[in-house]
CSV table of C-alpha atoms in Angstrom, one decimal:
chain,number,residue,atom,x,y,z
A,23,UNK,CA,-27.6,-28.8,57.3
A,24,UNK,CA,-28.4,-25.4,58.9
A,25,UNK,CA,-26.0,-23.2,56.9
A,26,UNK,CA,-22.4,-22.2,57.2
A,27,UNK,CA,-22.9,-19.2,59.6
A,28,UNK,CA,-25.4,-21.0,61.8
A,29,UNK,CA,-23.0,-24.0,62.0
A,30,UNK,CA,-20.1,-21.8,62.9
A,31,UNK,CA,-22.1,-20.0,65.6
A,32,UNK,CA,-23.2,-23.3,67.1
A,33,UNK,CA,-19.6,-24.5,67.2
A,34,UNK,CA,-18.6,-21.3,69.0
A,35,UNK,CA,-21.4,-21.7,71.6
A,36,UNK,CA,-20.3,-25.3,72.1
A,37,UNK,CA,-16.8,-24.0,72.8
A,38,UNK,CA,-18.3,-21.6,75.4
A,39,UNK,CA,-20.2,-24.5,77.0
A,40,UNK,CA,-17.1,-26.6,77.2
A,41,UNK,CA,-15.3,-23.6,78.8
A,42,UNK,CA,-18.0,-23.3,81.5
A,43,UNK,CA,-17.9,-27.1,82.1
A,44,UNK,CA,-14.2,-27.0,82.5
A,45,UNK,CA,-14.3,-24.1,84.9
A,46,UNK,CA,-17.2,-25.3,87.1
A,47,UNK,CA,-17.0,-29.1,86.7
A,48,UNK,CA,-20.6,-29.2,85.6
A,49,UNK,CA,-22.3,-28.7,82.2
A,50,UNK,CA,-24.9,-25.9,81.5
A,51,UNK,CA,-28.5,-27.1,81.4
A,52,UNK,CA,-28.4,-29.2,84.5
A,53,UNK,CA,-31.8,-27.8,85.6
A,54,UNK,CA,-33.4,-29.3,82.5
A,55,UNK,CA,-31.8,-32.7,83.0
A,56,UNK,CA,-33.0,-32.7,86.6
A,57,UNK,CA,-36.5,-31.7,85.5
A,58,UNK,CA,-36.6,-34.7,83.1
A,59,UNK,CA,-35.4,-37.0,85.8
A,60,UNK,CA,-38.1,-35.8,88.3
A,61,UNK,CA,-40.8,-35.9,85.6
A,62,UNK,CA,-40.1,-39.6,85.1
A,63,UNK,CA,-41.0,-40.3,88.7
A,64,UNK,CA,-44.5,-38.7,88.4
A,65,UNK,CA,-47.2,-41.0,87.2
A,66,UNK,CA,-48.9,-39.9,83.9
A,67,UNK,CA,-46.5,-36.9,83.7
A,68,UNK,CA,-45.8,-35.7,80.1
A,69,UNK,CA,-42.4,-34.1,79.5
A,70,UNK,CA,-42.4,-31.5,76.8
A,71,UNK,CA,-39.4,-29.5,75.4
A,72,UNK,CA,-41.1,-26.1,75.0
A,73,UNK,CA,-38.3,-23.9,73.6
A,74,UNK,CA,-38.0,-22.7,70.1
A,75,UNK,CA,-36.0,-25.0,67.8
A,76,UNK,CA,-32.3,-24.0,67.9
A,77,UNK,CA,-31.9,-23.7,64.0
A,78,UNK,CA,-34.7,-21.1,63.9
A,79,UNK,CA,-33.2,-19.1,66.7
A,80,UNK,CA,-29.7,-19.2,65.2
A,81,UNK,CA,-30.8,-18.3,61.7
A,82,UNK,CA,-33.0,-15.4,63.0
A,83,UNK,CA,-30.2,-14.2,65.3
A,84,UNK,CA,-27.5,-14.3,62.5
A,85,UNK,CA,-29.9,-12.6,60.0
A,86,UNK,CA,-30.5,-9.8,62.5
A,87,UNK,CA,-26.7,-9.0,62.9
A,88,UNK,CA,-24.7,-6.9,60.6
A,89,UNK,CA,-21.4,-8.2,59.2
A,90,UNK,CA,-19.3,-6.4,61.7
A,91,UNK,CA,-21.5,-7.4,64.6
A,92,UNK,CA,-21.1,-11.0,63.5
A,93,UNK,CA,-17.3,-10.6,63.4
A,94,UNK,CA,-17.3,-8.9,66.9
A,95,UNK,CA,-19.5,-11.6,68.4
A,96,UNK,CA,-17.4,-14.4,66.9
A,97,UNK,CA,-14.2,-12.8,68.0
A,98,UNK,CA,-15.5,-12.5,71.6
A,99,UNK,CA,-16.6,-16.1,71.6
A,100,UNK,CA,-13.4,-17.4,70.1
A,101,UNK,CA,-11.2,-15.8,72.8
A,102,UNK,CA,-13.4,-16.3,75.8
A,103,UNK,CA,-11.0,-17.4,78.6
A,104,UNK,CA,-12.2,-15.4,81.6
A,105,UNK,CA,-12.2,-17.6,84.8
A,106,UNK,CA,-15.7,-18.5,86.1
A,107,UNK,CA,-16.3,-19.6,89.7
A,108,UNK,CA,-19.3,-21.1,91.4
A,109,UNK,CA,-19.6,-17.8,93.4
A,110,UNK,CA,-20.0,-16.0,90.0
A,111,UNK,CA,-22.8,-18.3,89.1
A,112,UNK,CA,-24.5,-17.6,92.4
A,113,UNK,CA,-24.2,-13.9,91.9
A,114,UNK,CA,-25.9,-14.2,88.5
A,115,UNK,CA,-29.0,-15.5,90.4
A,116,UNK,CA,-29.5,-12.1,91.9
A,117,UNK,CA,-32.2,-10.2,90.1
A,118,UNK,CA,-30.4,-6.8,90.1
A,119,UNK,CA,-27.2,-8.3,88.6
A,120,UNK,CA,-29.1,-10.3,86.1
A,121,UNK,CA,-31.1,-7.2,84.9
A,122,UNK,CA,-27.8,-5.3,84.7
A,123,UNK,CA,-26.3,-8.1,82.5
A,124,UNK,CA,-29.4,-8.1,80.3
A,125,UNK,CA,-29.2,-4.3,79.9
A,126,UNK,CA,-25.5,-4.6,78.9
A,127,UNK,CA,-26.4,-7.2,76.2
A,128,UNK,CA,-29.2,-4.9,74.9
A,129,UNK,CA,-26.8,-2.0,74.7
A,130,UNK,CA,-24.1,-3.9,72.8
A,131,UNK,CA,-26.2,-6.3,70.7
A,132,UNK,CA,-29.9,-5.1,70.7
A,133,UNK,CA,-30.9,-7.3,67.7
A,134,UNK,CA,-29.3,-10.4,69.3
A,135,UNK,CA,-31.2,-9.8,72.5
A,136,UNK,CA,-34.4,-9.4,70.6
A,137,UNK,CA,-34.0,-12.8,68.8
A,138,UNK,CA,-32.4,-14.8,71.5
A,139,UNK,CA,-34.2,-13.5,74.6
A,140,UNK,CA,-37.3,-11.4,73.8
A,141,UNK,CA,-38.7,-13.6,71.0
A,142,UNK,CA,-38.1,-16.8,73.0
A,143,UNK,CA,-39.9,-15.1,75.9
A,144,UNK,CA,-42.9,-15.0,73.6
A,145,UNK,CA,-42.5,-18.5,72.4
A,146,UNK,CA,-42.0,-19.9,75.9
A,147,UNK,CA,-45.1,-18.0,77.2
A,148,UNK,CA,-47.1,-19.3,74.3
A,149,UNK,CA,-46.1,-23.0,74.9
A,150,UNK,CA,-46.7,-22.7,78.7
A,151,UNK,CA,-50.2,-21.3,78.1
A,152,UNK,CA,-50.9,-24.1,75.7
A,153,UNK,CA,-49.8,-26.6,78.3
A,154,UNK,CA,-51.9,-24.9,81.0
A,155,UNK,CA,-55.2,-25.2,79.1
A,156,UNK,CA,-57.9,-27.1,81.0
A,157,UNK,CA,-58.2,-30.8,80.3
A,158,UNK,CA,-61.6,-32.1,79.1
A,159,UNK,CA,-62.7,-35.3,80.8
A,160,UNK,CA,-64.1,-38.2,78.7
A,161,UNK,CA,-67.9,-38.3,78.3
A,162,UNK,CA,-70.1,-41.4,78.5
A,163,UNK,CA,-72.4,-39.9,75.8
A,164,UNK,CA,-72.9,-36.9,73.7
A,165,UNK,CA,-75.7,-35.6,75.9
A,166,UNK,CA,-73.5,-35.5,79.0
A,167,UNK,CA,-72.2,-32.0,79.7
A,168,UNK,CA,-68.6,-31.3,79.2
A,169,UNK,CA,-66.4,-31.3,82.3
A,170,UNK,CA,-62.9,-29.9,82.6
A,171,UNK,CA,-60.1,-30.2,85.2
A,172,UNK,CA,-57.2,-27.7,85.5
A,173,UNK,CA,-53.9,-28.8,84.2
A,174,UNK,CA,-50.9,-28.9,86.5
A,175,UNK,CA,-47.8,-27.5,84.8
A,176,UNK,CA,-44.3,-27.1,86.1
A,177,UNK,CA,-42.3,-24.9,83.8
A,178,UNK,CA,-38.5,-24.9,84.0
A,179,UNK,CA,-36.9,-21.9,82.3
A,180,UNK,CA,-33.8,-19.8,82.7
A,181,UNK,CA,-34.0,-16.9,85.1
A,182,UNK,CA,-33.5,-14.4,82.4
A,183,UNK,CA,-36.8,-15.4,80.7
A,184,UNK,CA,-39.0,-15.0,83.8
A,185,UNK,CA,-39.7,-11.3,83.5
A,186,UNK,CA,-40.6,-11.6,79.8
A,187,UNK,CA,-42.9,-14.5,80.5
A,188,UNK,CA,-44.7,-12.5,83.2
A,189,UNK,CA,-45.0,-9.5,80.9
A,190,UNK,CA,-46.4,-11.6,78.0
A,191,UNK,CA,-48.7,-13.9,80.0
A,192,UNK,CA,-51.9,-11.9,79.6
A,193,UNK,CA,-51.2,-11.0,75.9
A,194,UNK,CA,-52.8,-12.6,72.8
A,195,UNK,CA,-49.6,-14.2,71.4
A,196,UNK,CA,-48.9,-15.0,67.8
A,197,UNK,CA,-45.8,-17.1,67.1
A,198,UNK,CA,-45.9,-17.4,63.3
A,199,UNK,CA,-43.8,-14.4,62.7
A,200,UNK,CA,-41.0,-15.4,65.1
A,201,UNK,CA,-40.9,-18.9,63.6
A,202,UNK,CA,-40.1,-17.7,60.1
A,203,UNK,CA,-36.5,-17.6,58.9
A,204,UNK,CA,-35.7,-14.5,56.8
A,205,UNK,CA,-34.0,-14.9,53.5
A,206,UNK,CA,-30.3,-14.3,53.4
A,207,UNK,CA,-29.2,-10.7,52.8
A,208,UNK,CA,-27.2,-9.5,49.8
A,209,UNK,CA,-24.0,-9.1,51.9
A,210,UNK,CA,-24.5,-12.7,53.2
A,211,UNK,CA,-24.9,-14.1,49.7
A,212,UNK,CA,-21.7,-12.2,48.5
A,213,UNK,CA,-19.8,-13.5,51.6
A,214,UNK,CA,-20.8,-17.1,50.9
A,215,UNK,CA,-19.9,-16.7,47.2
A,216,UNK,CA,-16.5,-15.2,48.0
A,217,UNK,CA,-15.9,-17.9,50.7
A,218,UNK,CA,-16.8,-20.8,48.3
A,219,UNK,CA,-14.8,-19.2,45.4
A,220,UNK,CA,-11.7,-18.8,47.8
A,221,UNK,CA,-12.0,-22.4,49.0
A,222,UNK,CA,-12.4,-23.9,45.5
A,223,UNK,CA,-9.6,-21.6,44.2
A,224,UNK,CA,-7.2,-22.8,46.9
A,225,UNK,CA,-8.1,-26.4,46.3
A,226,UNK,CA,-7.6,-26.0,42.5
A,227,UNK,CA,-4.3,-24.2,43.0
A,228,UNK,CA,-3.2,-26.9,45.4
A,229,UNK,CA,-4.0,-29.7,43.0
A,230,UNK,CA,-2.2,-27.8,40.2
A,231,UNK,CA,1.0,-27.4,42.3
A,232,UNK,CA,0.9,-31.0,43.4
A,233,UNK,CA,0.3,-32.2,39.9
A,234,UNK,CA,3.0,-30.0,38.4
A,235,UNK,CA,5.6,-31.1,41.0
A,236,UNK,CA,4.6,-34.8,40.5
A,237,UNK,CA,5.1,-34.5,36.7
A,238,UNK,CA,8.4,-32.8,37.1
A,239,UNK,CA,9.6,-35.5,39.5
A,240,UNK,CA,8.5,-38.3,37.2
A,241,UNK,CA,10.2,-36.6,34.2
A,242,UNK,CA,13.4,-36.2,36.2
A,243,UNK,CA,13.7,-39.9,36.9
A,244,UNK,CA,16.4,-41.7,34.9
A,245,UNK,CA,14.0,-44.5,33.8
A,246,UNK,CA,11.6,-41.9,32.4
A,247,UNK,CA,14.3,-40.0,30.6
A,248,UNK,CA,15.6,-43.3,29.1
A,249,UNK,CA,12.2,-44.2,27.9
A,250,UNK,CA,11.6,-40.8,26.4
A,251,UNK,CA,15.0,-41.0,24.6
A,252,UNK,CA,14.0,-44.3,23.1
A,253,UNK,CA,10.8,-42.9,21.8
A,254,UNK,CA,12.6,-40.0,20.1
A,255,UNK,CA,15.0,-42.4,18.5
A,256,UNK,CA,12.3,-44.7,17.0
A,257,UNK,CA,11.1,-42.2,14.3
A,258,UNK,CA,14.7,-41.4,13.3
A,259,UNK,CA,15.4,-45.1,12.6
């Protein structure tokens, strides 16, 4: 539904998630499940999923990468087997180490960092600000002055997004640009065409080989040879 490259990337990230779950005995995203559980205990609490839709993020991330960057990223995700301990997770909560990891990501995949981290910082900030708007109280009549009460918002985000949210909080944010999906590049179109042509070519060749062997097998059977011999004898009589 979301395209070949986006689907493959999602499968690779699910593989990474499964690897983390196997190593730690707990699945990523536990903080969001806990937030949902706690929100259900609060009267009149509205639970809102405020992140950018995954298909948009994937498509923008893939479009931002060159062909070789895609290959490099896919290779790294395919062969991810480094052991992860709970101590490693605790170390990642340290601000200095987290900033170092972010800097390494920017250096290796700057466009990927922009689409997966920086753009989502803007989107998350925008959604939090929308949720934090004052709530207008109902009025008994049109002549009654408007009254507002502050909204109480609890935002649960990944630690890597906190600096970006703080940076963007006082900015006038527009999210239309980061919600659009760019059209596929010429190299992407060529890759898809070659991939489809290869798949259909292999399927066609496989059907031809199977059909050819099946015909040879049927013709080699004694019953078939006897029947063909009778057919050739009929015109002669």
